[in-house]
PDB file of C-alpha atoms in Angstrom:
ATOM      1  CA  UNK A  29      35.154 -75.187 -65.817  1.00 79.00           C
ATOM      2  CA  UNK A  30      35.285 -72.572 -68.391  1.00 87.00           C
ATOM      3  CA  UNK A  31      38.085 -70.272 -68.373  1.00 94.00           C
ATOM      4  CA  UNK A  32      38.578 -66.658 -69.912  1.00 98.00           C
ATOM      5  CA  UNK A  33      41.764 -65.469 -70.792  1.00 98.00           C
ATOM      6  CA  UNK A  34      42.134 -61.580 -70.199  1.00 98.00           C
ATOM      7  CA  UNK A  35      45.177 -59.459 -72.143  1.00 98.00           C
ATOM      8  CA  UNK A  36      45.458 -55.557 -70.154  1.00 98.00           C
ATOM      9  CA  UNK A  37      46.996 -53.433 -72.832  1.00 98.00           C
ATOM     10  CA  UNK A  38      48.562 -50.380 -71.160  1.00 98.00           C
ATOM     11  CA  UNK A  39      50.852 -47.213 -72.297  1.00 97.00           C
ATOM     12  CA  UNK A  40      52.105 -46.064 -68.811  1.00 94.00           C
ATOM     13  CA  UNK A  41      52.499 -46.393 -64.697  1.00 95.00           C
ATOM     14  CA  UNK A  42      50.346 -49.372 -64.822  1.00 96.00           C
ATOM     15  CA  UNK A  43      48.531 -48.498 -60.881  1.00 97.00           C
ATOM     16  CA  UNK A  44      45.344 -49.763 -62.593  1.00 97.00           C
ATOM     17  CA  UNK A  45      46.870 -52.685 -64.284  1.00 98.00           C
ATOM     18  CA  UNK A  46      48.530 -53.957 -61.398  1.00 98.00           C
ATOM     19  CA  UNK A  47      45.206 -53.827 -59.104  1.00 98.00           C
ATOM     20  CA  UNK A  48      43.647 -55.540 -62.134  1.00 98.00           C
ATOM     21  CA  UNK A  49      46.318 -58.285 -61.965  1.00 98.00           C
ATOM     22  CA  UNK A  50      46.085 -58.723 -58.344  1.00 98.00           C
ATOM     23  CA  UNK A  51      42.393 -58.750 -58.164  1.00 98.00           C
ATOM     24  CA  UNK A  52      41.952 -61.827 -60.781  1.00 98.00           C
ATOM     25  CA  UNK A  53      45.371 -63.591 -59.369  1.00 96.00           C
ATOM     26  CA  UNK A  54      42.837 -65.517 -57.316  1.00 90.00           C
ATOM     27  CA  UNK A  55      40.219 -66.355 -59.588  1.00 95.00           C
ATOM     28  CA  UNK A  56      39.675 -69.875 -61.020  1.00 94.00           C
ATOM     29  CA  UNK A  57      38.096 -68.619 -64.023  1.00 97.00           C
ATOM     30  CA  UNK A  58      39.351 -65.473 -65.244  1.00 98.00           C
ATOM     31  CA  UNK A  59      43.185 -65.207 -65.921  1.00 97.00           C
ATOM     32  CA  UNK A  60      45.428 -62.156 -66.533  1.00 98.00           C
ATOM     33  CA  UNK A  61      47.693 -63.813 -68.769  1.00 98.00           C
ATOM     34  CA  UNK A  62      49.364 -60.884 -70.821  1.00 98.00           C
ATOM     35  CA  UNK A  63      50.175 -57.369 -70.612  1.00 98.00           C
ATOM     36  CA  UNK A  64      50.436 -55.319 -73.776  1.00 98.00           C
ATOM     37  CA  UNK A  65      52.448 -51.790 -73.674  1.00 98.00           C
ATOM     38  CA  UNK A  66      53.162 -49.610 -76.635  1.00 97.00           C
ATOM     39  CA  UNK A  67      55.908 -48.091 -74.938  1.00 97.00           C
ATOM     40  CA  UNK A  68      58.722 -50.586 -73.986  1.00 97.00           C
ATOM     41  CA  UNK A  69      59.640 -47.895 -70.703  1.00 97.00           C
ATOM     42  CA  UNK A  70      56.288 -48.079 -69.547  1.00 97.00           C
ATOM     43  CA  UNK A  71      56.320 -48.889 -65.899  1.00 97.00           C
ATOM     44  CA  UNK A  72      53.311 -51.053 -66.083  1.00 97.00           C
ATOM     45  CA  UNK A  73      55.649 -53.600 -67.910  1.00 97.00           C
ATOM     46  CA  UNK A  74      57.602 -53.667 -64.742  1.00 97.00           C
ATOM     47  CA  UNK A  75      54.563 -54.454 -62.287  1.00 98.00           C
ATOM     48  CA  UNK A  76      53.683 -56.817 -64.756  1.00 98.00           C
ATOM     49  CA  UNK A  77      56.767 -58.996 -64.291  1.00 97.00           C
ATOM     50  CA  UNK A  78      57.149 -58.806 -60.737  1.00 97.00           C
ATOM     51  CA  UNK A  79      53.260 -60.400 -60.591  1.00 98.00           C
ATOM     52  CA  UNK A  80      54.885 -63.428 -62.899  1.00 97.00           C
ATOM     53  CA  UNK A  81      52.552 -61.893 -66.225  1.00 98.00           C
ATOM     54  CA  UNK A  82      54.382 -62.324 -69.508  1.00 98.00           C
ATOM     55  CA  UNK A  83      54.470 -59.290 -71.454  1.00 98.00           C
ATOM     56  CA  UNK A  84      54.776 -57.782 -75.211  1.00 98.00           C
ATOM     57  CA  UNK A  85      56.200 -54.151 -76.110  1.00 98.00           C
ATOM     58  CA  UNK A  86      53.723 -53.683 -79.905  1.00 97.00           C
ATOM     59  CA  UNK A  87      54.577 -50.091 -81.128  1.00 96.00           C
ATOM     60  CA  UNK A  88      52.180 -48.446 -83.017  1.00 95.00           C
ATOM     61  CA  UNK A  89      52.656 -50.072 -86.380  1.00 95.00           C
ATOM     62  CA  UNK A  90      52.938 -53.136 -85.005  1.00 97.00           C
ATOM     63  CA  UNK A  91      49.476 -52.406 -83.372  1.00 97.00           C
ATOM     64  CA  UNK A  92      47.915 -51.871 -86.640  1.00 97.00           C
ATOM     65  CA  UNK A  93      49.396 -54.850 -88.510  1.00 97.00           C
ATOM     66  CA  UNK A  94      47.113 -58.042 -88.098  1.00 97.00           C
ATOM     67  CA  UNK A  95      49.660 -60.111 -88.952  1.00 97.00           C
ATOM     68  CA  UNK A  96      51.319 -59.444 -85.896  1.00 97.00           C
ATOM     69  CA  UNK A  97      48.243 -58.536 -83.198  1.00 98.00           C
ATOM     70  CA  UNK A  98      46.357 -61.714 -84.045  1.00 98.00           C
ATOM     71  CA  UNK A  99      48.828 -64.300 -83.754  1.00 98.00           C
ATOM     72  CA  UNK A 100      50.168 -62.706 -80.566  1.00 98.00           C
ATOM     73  CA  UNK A 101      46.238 -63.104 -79.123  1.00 98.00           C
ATOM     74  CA  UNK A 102      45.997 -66.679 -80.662  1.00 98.00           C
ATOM     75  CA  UNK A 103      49.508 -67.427 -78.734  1.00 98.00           C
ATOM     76  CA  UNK A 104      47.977 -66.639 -75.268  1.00 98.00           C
ATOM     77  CA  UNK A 105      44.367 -67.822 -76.346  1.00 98.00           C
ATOM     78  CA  UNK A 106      42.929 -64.387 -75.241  1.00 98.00           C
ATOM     79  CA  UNK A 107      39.357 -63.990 -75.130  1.00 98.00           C
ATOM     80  CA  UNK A 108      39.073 -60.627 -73.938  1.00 98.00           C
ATOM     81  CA  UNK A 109      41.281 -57.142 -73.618  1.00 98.00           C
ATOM     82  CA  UNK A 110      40.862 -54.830 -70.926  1.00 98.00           C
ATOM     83  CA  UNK A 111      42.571 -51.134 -71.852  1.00 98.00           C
ATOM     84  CA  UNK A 112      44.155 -49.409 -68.991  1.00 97.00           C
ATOM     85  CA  UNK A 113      45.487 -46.850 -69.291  1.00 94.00           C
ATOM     86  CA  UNK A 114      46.256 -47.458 -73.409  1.00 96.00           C
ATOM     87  CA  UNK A 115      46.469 -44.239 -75.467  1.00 92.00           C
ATOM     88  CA  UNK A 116      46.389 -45.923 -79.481  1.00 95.00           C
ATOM     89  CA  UNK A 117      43.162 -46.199 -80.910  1.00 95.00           C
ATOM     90  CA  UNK A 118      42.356 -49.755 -81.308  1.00 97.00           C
ATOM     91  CA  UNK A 119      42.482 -51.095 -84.347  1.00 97.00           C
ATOM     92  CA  UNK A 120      38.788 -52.168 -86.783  1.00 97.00           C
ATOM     93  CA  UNK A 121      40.431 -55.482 -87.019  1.00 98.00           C
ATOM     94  CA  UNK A 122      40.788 -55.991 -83.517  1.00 98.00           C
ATOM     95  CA  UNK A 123      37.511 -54.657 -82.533  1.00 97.00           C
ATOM     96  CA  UNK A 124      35.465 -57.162 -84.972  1.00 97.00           C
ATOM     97  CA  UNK A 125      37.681 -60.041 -83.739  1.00 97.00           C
ATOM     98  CA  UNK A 126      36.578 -59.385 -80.240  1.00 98.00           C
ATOM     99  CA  UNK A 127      32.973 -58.012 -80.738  1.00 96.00           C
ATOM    100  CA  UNK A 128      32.171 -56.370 -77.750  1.00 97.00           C
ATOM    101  CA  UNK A 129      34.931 -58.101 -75.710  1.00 98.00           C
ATOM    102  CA  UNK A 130      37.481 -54.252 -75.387  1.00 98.00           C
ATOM    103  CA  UNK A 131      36.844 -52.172 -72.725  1.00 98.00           C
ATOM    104  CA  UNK A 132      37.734 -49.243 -71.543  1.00 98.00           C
ATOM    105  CA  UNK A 133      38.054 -47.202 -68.813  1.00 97.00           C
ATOM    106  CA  UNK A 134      37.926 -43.136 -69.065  1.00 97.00           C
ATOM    107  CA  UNK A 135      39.398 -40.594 -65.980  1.00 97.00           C
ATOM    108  CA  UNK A 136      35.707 -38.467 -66.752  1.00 97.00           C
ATOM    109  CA  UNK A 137      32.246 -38.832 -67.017  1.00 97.00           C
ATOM    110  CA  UNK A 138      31.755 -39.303 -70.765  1.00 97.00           C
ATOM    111  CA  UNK A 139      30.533 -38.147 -72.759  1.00 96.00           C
ATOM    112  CA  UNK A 140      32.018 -35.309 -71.585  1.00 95.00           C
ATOM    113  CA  UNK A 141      35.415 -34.918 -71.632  1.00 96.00           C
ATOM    114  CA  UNK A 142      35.986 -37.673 -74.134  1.00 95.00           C
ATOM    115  CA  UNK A 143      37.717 -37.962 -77.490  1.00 92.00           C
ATOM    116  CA  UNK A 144      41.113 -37.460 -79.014  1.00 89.00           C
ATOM    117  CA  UNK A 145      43.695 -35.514 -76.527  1.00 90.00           C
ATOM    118  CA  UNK A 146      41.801 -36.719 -73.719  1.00 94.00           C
ATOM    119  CA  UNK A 147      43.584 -38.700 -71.419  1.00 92.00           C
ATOM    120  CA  UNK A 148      45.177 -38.250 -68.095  1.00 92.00           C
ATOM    121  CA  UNK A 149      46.400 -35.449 -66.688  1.00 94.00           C
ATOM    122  CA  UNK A 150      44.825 -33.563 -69.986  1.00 96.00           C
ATOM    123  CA  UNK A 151      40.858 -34.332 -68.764  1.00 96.00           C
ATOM    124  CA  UNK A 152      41.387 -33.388 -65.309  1.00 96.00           C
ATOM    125  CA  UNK A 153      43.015 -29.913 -66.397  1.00 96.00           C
ATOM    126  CA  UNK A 154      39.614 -29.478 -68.445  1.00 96.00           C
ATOM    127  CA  UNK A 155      37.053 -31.170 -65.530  1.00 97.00           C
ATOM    128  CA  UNK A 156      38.718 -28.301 -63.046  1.00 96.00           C
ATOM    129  CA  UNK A 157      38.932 -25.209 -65.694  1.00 96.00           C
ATOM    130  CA  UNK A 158      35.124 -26.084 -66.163  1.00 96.00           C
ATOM    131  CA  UNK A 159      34.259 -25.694 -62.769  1.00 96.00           C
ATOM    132  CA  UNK A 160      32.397 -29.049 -62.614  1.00 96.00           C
ATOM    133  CA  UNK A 161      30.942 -29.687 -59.153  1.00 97.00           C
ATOM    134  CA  UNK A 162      31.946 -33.526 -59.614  1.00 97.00           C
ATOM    135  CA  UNK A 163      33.853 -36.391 -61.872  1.00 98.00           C
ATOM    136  CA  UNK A 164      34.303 -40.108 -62.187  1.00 97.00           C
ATOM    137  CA  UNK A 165      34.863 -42.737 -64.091  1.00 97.00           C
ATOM    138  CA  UNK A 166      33.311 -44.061 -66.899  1.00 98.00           C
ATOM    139  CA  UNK A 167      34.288 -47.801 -68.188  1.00 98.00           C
ATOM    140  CA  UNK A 168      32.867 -48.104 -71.782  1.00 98.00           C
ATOM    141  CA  UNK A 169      32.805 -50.743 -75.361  1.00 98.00           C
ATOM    142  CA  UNK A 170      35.582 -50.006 -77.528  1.00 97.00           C
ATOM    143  CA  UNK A 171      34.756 -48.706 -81.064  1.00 95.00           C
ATOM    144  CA  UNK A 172      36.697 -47.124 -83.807  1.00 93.00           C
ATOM    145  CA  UNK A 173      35.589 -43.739 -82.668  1.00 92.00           C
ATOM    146  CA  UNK A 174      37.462 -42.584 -79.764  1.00 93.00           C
ATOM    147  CA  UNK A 175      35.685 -42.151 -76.221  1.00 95.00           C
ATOM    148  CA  UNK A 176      32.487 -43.190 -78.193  1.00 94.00           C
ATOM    149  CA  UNK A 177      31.508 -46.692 -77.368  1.00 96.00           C
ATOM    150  CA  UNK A 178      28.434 -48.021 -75.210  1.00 97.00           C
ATOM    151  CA  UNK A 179      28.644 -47.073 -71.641  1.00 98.00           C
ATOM    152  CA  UNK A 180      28.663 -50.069 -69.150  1.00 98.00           C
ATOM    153  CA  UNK A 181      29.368 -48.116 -65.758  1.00 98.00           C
ATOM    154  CA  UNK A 182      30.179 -44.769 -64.211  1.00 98.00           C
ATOM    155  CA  UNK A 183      30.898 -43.637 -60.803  1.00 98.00           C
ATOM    156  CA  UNK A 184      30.952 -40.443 -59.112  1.00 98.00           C
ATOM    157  CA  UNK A 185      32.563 -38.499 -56.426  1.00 97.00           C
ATOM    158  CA  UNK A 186      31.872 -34.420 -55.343  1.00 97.00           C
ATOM    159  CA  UNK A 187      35.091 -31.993 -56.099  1.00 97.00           C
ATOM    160  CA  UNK A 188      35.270 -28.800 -54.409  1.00 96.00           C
ATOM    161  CA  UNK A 189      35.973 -25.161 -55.897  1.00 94.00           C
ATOM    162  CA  UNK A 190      39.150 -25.918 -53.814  1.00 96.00           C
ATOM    163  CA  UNK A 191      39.742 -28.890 -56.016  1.00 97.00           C
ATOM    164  CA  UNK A 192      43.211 -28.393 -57.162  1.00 97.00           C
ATOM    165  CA  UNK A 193      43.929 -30.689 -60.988  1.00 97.00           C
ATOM    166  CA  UNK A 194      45.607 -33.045 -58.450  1.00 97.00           C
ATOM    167  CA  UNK A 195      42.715 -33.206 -55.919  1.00 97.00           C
ATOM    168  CA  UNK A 196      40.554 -34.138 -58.662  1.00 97.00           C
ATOM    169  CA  UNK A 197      42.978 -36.517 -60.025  1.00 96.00           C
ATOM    170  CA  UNK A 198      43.565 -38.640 -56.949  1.00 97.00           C
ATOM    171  CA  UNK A 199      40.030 -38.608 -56.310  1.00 97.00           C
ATOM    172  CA  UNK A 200      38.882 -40.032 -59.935  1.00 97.00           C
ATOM    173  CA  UNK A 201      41.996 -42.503 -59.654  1.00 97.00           C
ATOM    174  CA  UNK A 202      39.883 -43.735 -55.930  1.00 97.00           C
ATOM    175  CA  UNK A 203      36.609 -44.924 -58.131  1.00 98.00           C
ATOM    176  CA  UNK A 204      39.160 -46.650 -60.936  1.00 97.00           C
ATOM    177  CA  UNK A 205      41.224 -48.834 -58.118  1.00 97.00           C
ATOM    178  CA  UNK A 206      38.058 -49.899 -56.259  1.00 97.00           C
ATOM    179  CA  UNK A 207      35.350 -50.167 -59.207  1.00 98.00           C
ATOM    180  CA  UNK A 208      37.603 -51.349 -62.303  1.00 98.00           C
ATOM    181  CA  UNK A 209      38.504 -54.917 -61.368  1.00 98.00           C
ATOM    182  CA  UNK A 210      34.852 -55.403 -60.266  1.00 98.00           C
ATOM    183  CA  UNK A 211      33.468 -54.141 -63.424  1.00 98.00           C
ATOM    184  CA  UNK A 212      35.548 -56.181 -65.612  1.00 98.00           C
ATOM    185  CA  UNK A 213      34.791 -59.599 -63.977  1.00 98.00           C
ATOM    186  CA  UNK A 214      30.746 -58.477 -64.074  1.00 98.00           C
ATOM    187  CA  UNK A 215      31.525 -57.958 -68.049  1.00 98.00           C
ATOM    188  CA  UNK A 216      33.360 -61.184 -68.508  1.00 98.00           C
ATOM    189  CA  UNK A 217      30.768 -63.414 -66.644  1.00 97.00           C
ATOM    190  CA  UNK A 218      28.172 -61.564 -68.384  1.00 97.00           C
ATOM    191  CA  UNK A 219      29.783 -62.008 -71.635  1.00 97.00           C
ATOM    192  CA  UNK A 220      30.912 -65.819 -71.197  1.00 97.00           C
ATOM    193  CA  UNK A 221      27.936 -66.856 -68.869  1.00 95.00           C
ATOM    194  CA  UNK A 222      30.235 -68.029 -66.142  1.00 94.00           C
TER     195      UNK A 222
END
């Protein structure tokens, strides 16, 4: 039986990293099997361990430097990488070693709301200052162009000119903890034919 080897690079809390190592903890062919953080206090490095996931702090420069990204992939035979919640733009090398094998997931429906500055806290401000009557989640390709790649999903939910930034937070973190993992397994079995 064919099995894919999944790395979740992440910058921060790590909620969606930790669903997405709980979701595939049970699955005979796709394995979470390492956790990247640029930011050794990132909490997500924390969930990590307690799920038994070896982990790697790669700052920035070390992020950029294939001597140092590629052998750490070869080491844990990845065969795809799943960004959640990762704020460094992905390196060219990276992307043509795993064609089409990055994803990521955005807190907006892109392609608004998309590009450099916007992550977190930052998209919601702009989603509610806009007045938008709804939001969601977009999961997309990774490309060397920020917030630009092929979209694979989106989901929705209504916000209400009530919506405070947190409202509209919590309610676009809902769609990422119950669509994400699902997502990502439809993209790796797609991907690998399993």
């Amino acid at each position: 039986m064919k099995k894919i080897n999944v790395a979740v690079f992440v910058s921060g809390n790590g909620t969606n990293c930790e669903n997405l190592l709980k979701y595939f903890s049970g699955s005979e062919q796709i394995n979470c099997v390492l956790v990247v953080s640029n930011k050794p206090d990132a909490y997500a490095l924390v969930r990590a361990e307690r799920l038994g996931v070896p982990t790697a702090v790669i700052p920035k420069a070390s992020l950029n430097d294939r001597e140092v990204m590629i052998p750490l992939l070869e080491r844990y035979a990845i065969d795809f990488v799943v960004l959640a919640g990762f704020l460094l733009l992905i390196p060219g090398f990276l992307i043509d070693a795993f064609p089409r094998r990055i994803i990521n997931i955005h807190p907006a429906l892109l392609p608004k709301y998309g590009g450099k500055g916007m992550w977190g806290r930052h998209v919601h401000e702009a989603v509610h200052e806009a007045g938008e009557e709804e939001t969601g989640m977009t999961v997309h390709y990774v490309t060397p162009v920020c917030d630009n790649g092929e979209i694979i999903a989106q989901y929705r939910t209504a916000l209400s000119p009530h919506d405070t930034v947190d409202d509209i937070a919590a309610k676009e973190h809902e769609l990422e903890i119950a669509y994400y993992p699902q997502v990502v397994e439809q993209v790796i079995r797609e991907t690998f034919s399993l």
